[in-house]
Structure formats: C-alpha cells, structure tokens
XYZ file of C-alpha atoms in Angstrom:
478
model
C -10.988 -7.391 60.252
C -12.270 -9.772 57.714
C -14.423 -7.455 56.294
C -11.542 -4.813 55.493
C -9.520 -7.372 53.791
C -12.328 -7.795 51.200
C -13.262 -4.380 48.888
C -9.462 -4.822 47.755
C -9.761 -8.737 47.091
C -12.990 -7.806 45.062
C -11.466 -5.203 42.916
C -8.300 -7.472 42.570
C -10.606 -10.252 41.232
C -12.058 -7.337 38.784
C -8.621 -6.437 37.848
C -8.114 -10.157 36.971
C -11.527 -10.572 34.682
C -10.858 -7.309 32.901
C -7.224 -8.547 32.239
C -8.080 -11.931 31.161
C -10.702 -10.823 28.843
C -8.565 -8.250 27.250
C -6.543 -10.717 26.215
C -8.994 -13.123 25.014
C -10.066 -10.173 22.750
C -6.408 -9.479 21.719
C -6.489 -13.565 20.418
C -9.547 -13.262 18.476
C -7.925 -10.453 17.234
C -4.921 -12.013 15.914
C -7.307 -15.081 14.770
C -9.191 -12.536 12.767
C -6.151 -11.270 10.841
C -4.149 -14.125 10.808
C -6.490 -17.030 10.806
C -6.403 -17.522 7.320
C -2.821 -16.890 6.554
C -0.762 -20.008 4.916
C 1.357 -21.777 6.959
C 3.964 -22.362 4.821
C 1.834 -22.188 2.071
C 4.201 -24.774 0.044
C 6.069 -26.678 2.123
C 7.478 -29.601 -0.196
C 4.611 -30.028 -3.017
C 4.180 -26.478 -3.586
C -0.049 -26.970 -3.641
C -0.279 -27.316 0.679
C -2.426 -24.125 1.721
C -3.480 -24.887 5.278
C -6.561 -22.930 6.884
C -8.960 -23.271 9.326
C -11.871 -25.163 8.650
C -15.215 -24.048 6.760
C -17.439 -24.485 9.750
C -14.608 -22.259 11.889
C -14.375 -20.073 9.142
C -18.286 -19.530 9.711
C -17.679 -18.695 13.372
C -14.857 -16.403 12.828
C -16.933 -14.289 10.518
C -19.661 -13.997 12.823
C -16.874 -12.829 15.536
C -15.109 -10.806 13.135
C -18.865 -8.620 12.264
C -18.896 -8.693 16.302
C -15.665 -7.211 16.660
C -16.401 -4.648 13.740
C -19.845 -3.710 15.631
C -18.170 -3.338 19.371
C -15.183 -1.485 17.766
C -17.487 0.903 16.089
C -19.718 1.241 19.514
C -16.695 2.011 21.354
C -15.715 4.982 19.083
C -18.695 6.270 19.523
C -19.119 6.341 23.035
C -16.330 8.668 24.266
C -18.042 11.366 22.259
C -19.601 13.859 23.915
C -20.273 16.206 20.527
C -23.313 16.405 19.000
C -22.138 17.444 14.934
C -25.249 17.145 13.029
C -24.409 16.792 9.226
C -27.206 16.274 6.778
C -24.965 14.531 3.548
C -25.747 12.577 0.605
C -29.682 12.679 1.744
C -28.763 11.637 5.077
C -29.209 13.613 8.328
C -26.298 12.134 11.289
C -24.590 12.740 14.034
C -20.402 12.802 13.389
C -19.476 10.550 16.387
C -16.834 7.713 15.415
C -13.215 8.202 16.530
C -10.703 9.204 15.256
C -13.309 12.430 13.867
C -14.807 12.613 16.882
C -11.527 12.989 18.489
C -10.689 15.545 16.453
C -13.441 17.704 16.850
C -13.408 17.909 20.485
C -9.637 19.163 20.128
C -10.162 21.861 17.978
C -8.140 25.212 18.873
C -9.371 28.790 17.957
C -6.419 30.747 17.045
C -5.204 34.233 15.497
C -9.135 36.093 16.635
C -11.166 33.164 15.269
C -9.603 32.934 11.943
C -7.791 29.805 12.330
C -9.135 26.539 13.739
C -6.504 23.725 14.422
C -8.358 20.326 15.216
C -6.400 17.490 16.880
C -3.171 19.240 15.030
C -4.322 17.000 11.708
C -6.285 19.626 9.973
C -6.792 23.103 9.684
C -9.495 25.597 8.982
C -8.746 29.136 7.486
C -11.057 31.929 6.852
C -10.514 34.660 4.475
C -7.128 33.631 4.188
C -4.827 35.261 1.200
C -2.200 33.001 -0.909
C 0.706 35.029 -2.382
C 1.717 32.900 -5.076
C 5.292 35.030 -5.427
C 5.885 33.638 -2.525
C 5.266 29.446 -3.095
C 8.762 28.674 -4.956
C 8.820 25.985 -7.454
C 7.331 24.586 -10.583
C 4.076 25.349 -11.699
C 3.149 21.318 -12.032
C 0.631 20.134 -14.931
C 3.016 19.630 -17.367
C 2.970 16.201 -19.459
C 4.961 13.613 -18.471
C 7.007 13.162 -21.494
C 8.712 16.747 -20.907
C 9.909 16.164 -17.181
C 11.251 12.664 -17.362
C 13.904 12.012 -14.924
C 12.631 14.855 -12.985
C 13.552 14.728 -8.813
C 11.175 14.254 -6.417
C 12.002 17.054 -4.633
C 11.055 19.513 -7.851
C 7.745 18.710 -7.664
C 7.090 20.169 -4.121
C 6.691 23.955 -3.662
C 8.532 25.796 -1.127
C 6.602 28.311 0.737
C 7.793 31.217 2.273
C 6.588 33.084 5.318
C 2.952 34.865 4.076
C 2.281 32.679 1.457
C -0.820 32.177 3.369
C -2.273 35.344 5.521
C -4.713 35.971 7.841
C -6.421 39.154 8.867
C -5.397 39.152 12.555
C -2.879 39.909 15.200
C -1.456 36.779 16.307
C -0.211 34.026 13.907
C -1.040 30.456 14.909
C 1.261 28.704 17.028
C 3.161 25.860 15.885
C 0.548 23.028 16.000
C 1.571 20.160 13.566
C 4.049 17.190 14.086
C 7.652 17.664 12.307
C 6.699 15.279 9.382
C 3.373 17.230 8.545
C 3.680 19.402 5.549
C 1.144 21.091 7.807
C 3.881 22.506 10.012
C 5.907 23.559 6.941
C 2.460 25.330 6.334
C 1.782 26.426 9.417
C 5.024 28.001 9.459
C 3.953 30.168 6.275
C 1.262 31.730 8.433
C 1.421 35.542 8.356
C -1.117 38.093 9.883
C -1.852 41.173 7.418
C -4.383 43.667 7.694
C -4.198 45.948 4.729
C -4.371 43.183 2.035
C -4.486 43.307 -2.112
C -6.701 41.210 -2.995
C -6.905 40.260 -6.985
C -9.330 37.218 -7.124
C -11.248 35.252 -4.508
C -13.026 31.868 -4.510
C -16.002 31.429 -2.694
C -17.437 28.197 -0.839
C -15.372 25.668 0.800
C -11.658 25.035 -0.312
C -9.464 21.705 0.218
C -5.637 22.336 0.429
C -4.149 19.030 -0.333
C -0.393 18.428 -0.446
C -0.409 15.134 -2.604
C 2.817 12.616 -2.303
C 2.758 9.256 -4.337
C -0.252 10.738 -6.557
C -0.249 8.082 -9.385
C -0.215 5.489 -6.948
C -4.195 4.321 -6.471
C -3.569 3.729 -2.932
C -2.332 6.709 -1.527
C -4.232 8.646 -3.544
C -7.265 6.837 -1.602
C -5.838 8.415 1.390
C -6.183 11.421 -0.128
C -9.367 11.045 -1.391
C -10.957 9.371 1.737
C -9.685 12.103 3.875
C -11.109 14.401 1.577
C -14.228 13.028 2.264
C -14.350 13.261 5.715
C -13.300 17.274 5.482
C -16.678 17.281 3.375
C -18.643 15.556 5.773
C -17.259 17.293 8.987
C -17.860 20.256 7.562
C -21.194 19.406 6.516
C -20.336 20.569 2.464
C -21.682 19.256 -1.140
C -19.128 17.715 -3.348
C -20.392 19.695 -5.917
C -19.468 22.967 -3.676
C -16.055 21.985 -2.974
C -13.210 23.277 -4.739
C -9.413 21.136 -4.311
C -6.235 23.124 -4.823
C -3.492 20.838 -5.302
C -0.323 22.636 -3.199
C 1.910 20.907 -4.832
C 4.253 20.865 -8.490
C 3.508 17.326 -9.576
C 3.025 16.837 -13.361
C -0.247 15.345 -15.255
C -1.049 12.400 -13.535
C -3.734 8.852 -14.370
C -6.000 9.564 -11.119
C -5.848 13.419 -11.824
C -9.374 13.633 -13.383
C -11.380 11.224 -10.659
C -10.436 14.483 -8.138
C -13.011 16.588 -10.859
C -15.548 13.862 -10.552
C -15.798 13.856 -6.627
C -15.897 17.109 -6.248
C -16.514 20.112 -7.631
C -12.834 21.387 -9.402
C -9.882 21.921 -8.614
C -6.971 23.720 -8.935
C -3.184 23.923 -8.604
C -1.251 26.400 -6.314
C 1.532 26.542 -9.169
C -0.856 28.458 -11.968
C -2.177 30.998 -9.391
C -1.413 33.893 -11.402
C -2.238 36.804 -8.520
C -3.007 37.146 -4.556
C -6.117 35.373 -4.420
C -8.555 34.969 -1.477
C -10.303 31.692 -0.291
C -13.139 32.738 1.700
C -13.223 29.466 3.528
C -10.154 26.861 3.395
C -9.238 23.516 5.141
C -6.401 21.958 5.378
C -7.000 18.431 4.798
C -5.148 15.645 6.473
C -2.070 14.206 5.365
C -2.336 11.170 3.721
C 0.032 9.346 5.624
C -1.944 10.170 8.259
C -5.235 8.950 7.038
C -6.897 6.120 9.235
C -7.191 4.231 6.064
C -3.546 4.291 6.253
C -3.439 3.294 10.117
C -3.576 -0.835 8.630
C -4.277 -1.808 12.883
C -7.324 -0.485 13.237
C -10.261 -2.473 14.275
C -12.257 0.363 11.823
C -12.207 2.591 9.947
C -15.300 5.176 10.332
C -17.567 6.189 7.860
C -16.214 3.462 5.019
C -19.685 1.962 3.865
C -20.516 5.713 3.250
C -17.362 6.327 1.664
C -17.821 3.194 -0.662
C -21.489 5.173 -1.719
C -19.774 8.031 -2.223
C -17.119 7.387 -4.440
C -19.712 4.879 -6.976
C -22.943 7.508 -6.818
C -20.079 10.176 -8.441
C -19.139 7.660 -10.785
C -22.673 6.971 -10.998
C -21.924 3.732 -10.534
C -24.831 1.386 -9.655
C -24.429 -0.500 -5.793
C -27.162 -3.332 -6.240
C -25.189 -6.348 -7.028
C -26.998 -9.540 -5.490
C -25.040 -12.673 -4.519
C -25.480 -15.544 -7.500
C -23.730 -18.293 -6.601
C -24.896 -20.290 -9.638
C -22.451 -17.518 -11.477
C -19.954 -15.575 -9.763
C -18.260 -12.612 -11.357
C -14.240 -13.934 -10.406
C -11.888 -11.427 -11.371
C -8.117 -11.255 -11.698
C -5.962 -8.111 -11.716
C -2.943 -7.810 -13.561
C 0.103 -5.853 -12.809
C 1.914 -4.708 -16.056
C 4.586 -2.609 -17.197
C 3.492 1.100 -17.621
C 5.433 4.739 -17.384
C 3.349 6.251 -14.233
C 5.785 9.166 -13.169
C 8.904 10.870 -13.915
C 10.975 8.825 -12.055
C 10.501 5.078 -13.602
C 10.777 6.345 -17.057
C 11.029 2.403 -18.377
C 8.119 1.697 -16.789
C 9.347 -1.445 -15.182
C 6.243 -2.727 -12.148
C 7.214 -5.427 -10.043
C 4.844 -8.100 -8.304
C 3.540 -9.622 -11.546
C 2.266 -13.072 -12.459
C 4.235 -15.074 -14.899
C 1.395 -17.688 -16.153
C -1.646 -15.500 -16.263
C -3.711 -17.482 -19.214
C -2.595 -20.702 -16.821
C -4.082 -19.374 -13.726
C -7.316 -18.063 -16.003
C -7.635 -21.635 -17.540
C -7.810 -23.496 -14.307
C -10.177 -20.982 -12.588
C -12.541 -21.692 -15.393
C -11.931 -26.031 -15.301
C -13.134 -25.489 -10.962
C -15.793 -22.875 -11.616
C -17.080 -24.198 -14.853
C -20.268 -21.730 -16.060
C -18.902 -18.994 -14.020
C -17.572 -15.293 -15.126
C -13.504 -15.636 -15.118
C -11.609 -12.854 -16.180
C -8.557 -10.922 -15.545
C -7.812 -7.442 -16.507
C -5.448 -4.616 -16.336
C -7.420 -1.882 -14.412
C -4.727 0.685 -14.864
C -5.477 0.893 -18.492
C -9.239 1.944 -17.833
C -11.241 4.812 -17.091
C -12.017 5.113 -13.215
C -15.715 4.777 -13.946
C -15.148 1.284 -16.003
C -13.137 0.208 -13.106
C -15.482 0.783 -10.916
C -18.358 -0.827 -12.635
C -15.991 -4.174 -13.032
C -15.343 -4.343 -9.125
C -18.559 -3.261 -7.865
C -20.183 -6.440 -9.590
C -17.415 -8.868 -8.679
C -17.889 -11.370 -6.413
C -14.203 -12.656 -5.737
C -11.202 -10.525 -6.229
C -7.507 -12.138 -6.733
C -4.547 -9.982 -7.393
C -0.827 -9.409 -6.714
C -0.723 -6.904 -3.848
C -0.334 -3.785 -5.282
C -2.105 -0.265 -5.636
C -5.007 -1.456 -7.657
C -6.195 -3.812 -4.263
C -7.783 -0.757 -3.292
C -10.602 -1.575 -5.038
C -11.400 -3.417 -1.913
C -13.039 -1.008 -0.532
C -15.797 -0.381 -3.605
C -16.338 -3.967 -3.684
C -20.292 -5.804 -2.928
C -20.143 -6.333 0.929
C -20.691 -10.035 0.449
C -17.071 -10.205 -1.838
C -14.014 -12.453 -1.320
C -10.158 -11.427 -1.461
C -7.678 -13.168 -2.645
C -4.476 -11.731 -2.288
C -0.867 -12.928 -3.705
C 2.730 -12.144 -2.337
C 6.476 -12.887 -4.254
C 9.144 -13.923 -1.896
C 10.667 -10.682 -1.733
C 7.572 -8.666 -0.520
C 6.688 -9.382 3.081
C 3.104 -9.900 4.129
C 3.670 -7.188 6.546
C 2.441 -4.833 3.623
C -1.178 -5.457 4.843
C -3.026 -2.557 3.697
C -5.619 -4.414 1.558
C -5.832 -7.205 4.339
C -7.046 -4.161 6.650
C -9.515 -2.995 4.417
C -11.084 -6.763 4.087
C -11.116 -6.763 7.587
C -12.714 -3.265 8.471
C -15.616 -4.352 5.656
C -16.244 -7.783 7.019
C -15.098 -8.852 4.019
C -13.759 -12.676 3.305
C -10.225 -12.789 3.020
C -7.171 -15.155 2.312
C -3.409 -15.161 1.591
C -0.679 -16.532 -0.209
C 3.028 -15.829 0.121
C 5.531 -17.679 -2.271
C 8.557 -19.405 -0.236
C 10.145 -20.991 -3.165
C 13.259 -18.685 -4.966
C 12.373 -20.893 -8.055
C 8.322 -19.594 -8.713
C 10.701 -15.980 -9.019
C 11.468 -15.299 -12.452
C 13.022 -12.877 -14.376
C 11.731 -8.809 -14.629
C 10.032 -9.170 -11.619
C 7.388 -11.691 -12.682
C 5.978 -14.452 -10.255
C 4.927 -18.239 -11.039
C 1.975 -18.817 -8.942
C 1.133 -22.560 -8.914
C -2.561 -22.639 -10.562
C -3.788 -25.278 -8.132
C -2.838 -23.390 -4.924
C -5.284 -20.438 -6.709
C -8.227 -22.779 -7.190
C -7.763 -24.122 -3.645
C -8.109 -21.207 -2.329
C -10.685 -20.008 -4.474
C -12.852 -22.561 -3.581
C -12.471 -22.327 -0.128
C -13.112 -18.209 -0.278
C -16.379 -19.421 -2.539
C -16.968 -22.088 0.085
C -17.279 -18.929 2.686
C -19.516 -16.351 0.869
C -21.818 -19.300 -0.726
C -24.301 -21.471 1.366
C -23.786 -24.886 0.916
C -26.650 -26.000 -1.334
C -24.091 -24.287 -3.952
C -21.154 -24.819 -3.181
C-alpha cells in the first residue's frame, strides 16, 4: 500500500519546487525593476536617494543578463519553425516569441491572397486601393495651415473595396475591435475584373500612424516596421511605406525615407493603384516595445544596428572611464502638432545650468553637456547618444534614445510629482538591454514650479550619477 501512496507524494513535492521557484524568479524580477527605485527619494533633506549597495548592484546585473539570456532561451524554444532570413549580412533563423508566435498562426484566406498571422499583421498580394473610396484629407500639408485641426481629421475613413483582392471569398473578420486592422479588414472586397492605373512593385508597408511626432511611438512604428522587413526576409532599400493616414508634415517624417526605401501617403493616390505585395504592419500600440512587462524584447541589439548603419552612424564606442561622455536632455517648449498650437511641453527642469555646473564640480575632466535633441537632425542625434556613456533626462519621448545607446551606458531618469513612475517605458528598455538604470521621483509640491517646469535638487543628480558611474566603471576609476 505504501508504495501507491508515493508517485502522487513525488509529483506533489515537484509541484512544490516548481512553485517555489517560480516565485523566487517573480522576486528577482521585481528586484530587477525595482531595486534601484528611491524610497522616498527626499524624505526631509530633499538629497536622501536610498539604493542597494554597489557590490549588490554587481550581483543584480549579473542576474539581470541571466534573466535576459533564459528569457530569450525560452522564446525560442516553443518554436517549432524554421524561417531562414539572410538580413543586414546575416543569415538566421526567426525564432524569438512574440514573431515566432506569429508565424506559426498564420491563416491563408480569400485563395491564397491574404495571409493573417496571429491577427497582428496582414499580408496582401496583388491587392488594388481605390483611393475614391478612403474619405478624408489628403495629409502633408504644413503645420501652420491646419492649426487647431481635430484629431479625428487626420484619419481616413475607408469604405468597403478600398482595398481588393482577386478572389471569391473576402477575409473573415480577424483583428481585435481596437485594431485599425479590423476597420481595414472590414474594407476587404473581392473583384475580378479590375482597372488598374499604376502599380508598385516589391514589398509595401501599410502603416496607420497615431501620435507620429511623438519619438516614442513613432519607435513603435518603426521597430515593428523592422520586424515586417526581417520576417519577410526584405532590403530596406526595397521597401516602400504608405502612410494610411491624413496627418500633416511632421519632425520624424523624413527618418521613415532613411530606413527604408520611400514612402508614400494613401491621401495623394491620385488613381486605382496596385501593390503587388503589401503587409499590414502591426499597430503600434501593439508593438512589444510597447508591452513595458516583458522580460525582452526580440531582435533589439539588431534593431539598435539597424537604425545607426542607415544613419550611418558609427557603433564602436569603447568604455573610457578616465572621460565619460554625460549627457543631459532637455525638454523645451516647441509647436509639434496641430493640436498644442502654443507649444507648451511639460516635464521640464527649472535649474538646468545648476544641474550642468555640479555634474562638472563631481566629474571634473569629464564631457558634461545637455542638449535639446528635438531641435536636431535624427542623424546628429544619433551620433550624440551612440557615444554617450550616461544618459539623464526628464521622462519623455526623447528617452527613446535608450535603445541606440553603447551597451555598457547608464540611465538616469527624472519624474515631477504629477507624473507617476508607472510610465516605465524607458525603464523597460534599460532593462531588456542590460542596461544600468536608476530613478528619481520628486515628492515635494514645492521643487513644482510654474509652466510645468521642475526643480531637481543638483546633489540628488550627482548622487546618483556617481553611483550609476560607480556601476558601469571598475573600481580602479571610480
């Protein structure tokens, strides 16, 4: 009898292990992402930012890579695909979730002319767009002429056949309710005697763009661009982007040419016009890089070399601790879109030369600077944070210059009282790269000042800049 009693004992003891480790896992989690997150930052004195020691800081890293690494083996291993892609010079095998994922859930629909896969993108062959039938404004204008403009206007509304297929059965509803995908979906018509006045060859993107002056979800865009290039195995340089959308002239309209090959907009599509071959591309919203819980995000170090060889951007900054590049972004007033015609940004820093002056007293011999990246061309940008070696800014848009940064960089990041830390898109994107990382959130209603502008206590910066410098350096420099 004793011997029955046992198996179930065993796999109850199993049960117990598996549990117990999950959740040892789920605390070195929450130690990763939280570790280094003030406690209070200023209690009474205002200066007080508590964090876990160097050497534990150390350790943590070294778990944090781990965690990256078995994340990154676990996507891999539920795929049962074998999508050889040869990009960029490099021959691999597409096999990180969510891709992956994707892949093996792709539906062929309406006779083979319509792929859905994982009901997040789309591929179309020979498809026709009636552009009688997309109703709206054309988009491209300046925005000096459509200040004040609504939202709304700058969104076409398609109407059944705007996009059609030579088949017999339209796709079936495949998208979630938020997707502009379903809206498109729902434009879906089959056709078989078709006028045809002009076609495009090669691959097409069909993006639907949403906040498309804002740097980060623009990355969205442009990262899930990306992927559609690599799944699909295609040259930047052989990729055309149609914009399906009515939004005016826009800052981060011309870093779409330099990725990839052109693009166009739906709105100036003078006659029915045929893309041989057209995808979809995910919604931004639904980009992983927008999913801020991930332990990764796949295919980001390749991304990083993506984006910088277009720019032609060089990627060989070495770490010199004897002189660190330390920058400082600024957030400023500036007229973006139609809809903030003032031009009025919040999240700014009220003592900027203060903060500057101190940074240079702690690091003395070191590059200090701070700049307004907004005001540059993407390629300058770019050249700035891919040989900076700490990064401090206000979150905000321009923090997305995380992800271009050396892989041996620092973050700094800076919250006012009214903006919750719960915003933690650039912590995410720190943590997917392995990069160091640390926090501040203002407590005290008095650092607020008027306009939107912060006072960030210059001390509490060099603290914490030496303690990030204190990570990334080994401690004959430090």
């Amino acid at each position: 009898m004793a011997s029955c009693f046992r198996i179930p004992y065993r796999k109850l003891f199993k049960f117990i292990v598996l549990f117990y480790l999950l959740l040892l896992g789920a605390l070195v989690f929450a130690w990763k992402s939280y570790g280094a997150v003030p406690l209070r930052d200023f209690l009474s004195s205002g200066h007080a930012v508590v964090t876990v020691s160097k050497d534990v800081g150390r350790v943590r890293g070294a778990v944090q890579s781990s965690i990256i690494d078995m994340a990154q083996a676990e996507g891999q291993r539920g795929c049962d695909i074998k999508h050889k892609v040869s990009f960029m010079n490099q021959t691999m095998i597409i096999n990180q979730d969510p891709v992956c994922g994707w892949l093996k859930a792709a539906k062929v629909e309406s006779e083979g002319q319509f792929v859905n896969y994982g009901s997040q993108f789309a591929r179309l062959h020979n498809v026709i767009i009636d552009p009688s039938l997309g109703i709206g404004r054309k988009g491209g204008e300046s925005i000096s002429t459509v200040l004040n403009q609504r939202e709304e206007d700058e969104y076409l509304n398609l109407k059944n056949g705007y996009f059609s297929l030579d088949c017999d059965t339209p796709p079936g509803i495949g998208f979630g309710g938020k997707d502009h995908l379903r809206n498109w979906n729902n434009a879906v018509s089959c056709k078989k005697d078709r006028a045809v006045t002009k076609r495009v060859k090669g691959m097409t993107l069909a993006v639907m763009r949403y906040e498309y002056v804002n740097l980060y979800h623009t990355m969205t865009d442009y990262y899930n661009a990306f992927l559609m290039m690599l799944v699909f195995d295609q040259h930047p340089d052989n990729v055309t982007v149609l914009w399906v959308d009515a939004h005016p002239q826009g800052g981060l309209d011309e870093t779409w040419n330099v990725l990839f090959g052109e693009t166009k907009r739906a709105g100036l599509l003078e006659a029915a016009t045929q893309f041989d071959d057209m995808v979809w591309s995910v919604m931004g919203y639904n980009s992983p890089l927008n999913s801020h819980y991930r332990p990764f995000v796949p295919y980001l170090e390749l991304f990083r070399q993506f984006f910088l060889s277009r720019h032609k951007v060089k990627t060989t900054k070495q770490l010199n601790c004897n002189k660190l590049n330390v920058m400082f972004i600024w957030r400023r007033d500036y007229v973006a879109h139609p809809r903030n015609p003032k031009g009025l940004v919040k999240r700014k820093i009220k003592n900027e030369d203060e903060i500057i002056a101190n940074m240079h007293n702690i690091l003395p011999g070191h590059n200090i600077t701070g700049v307004q990246l907004d005001v540059l061309p993407m390629k300058q940008q770019l050249e700035l944070i891919a040989n900076t070696d700490i990064l401090l800014g206000m979150h905000g848009a321009g923090m997305s210059h995380t992800l271009f940064l050396p892989k041996h960089a620092g973050v700094l990041e800076f919250y006012p009282i009214y903006w919750t830390q719960a915003n933690r898109h650039f912590r995410a994107m720190a943590s997917w790269r392995g990069l160091r990382y640390q926090t501040w959130q203002n407590y005290d209603g008095q650092n607020e000042k008027e306009n939107y502008f912060t006072y960030i206590p210059p001390k509490t910066v060099n603290q914490m800049l030496l303690e990030v410098k204190g990570k990334i350096c080994p401690p004959s420099v430090r």
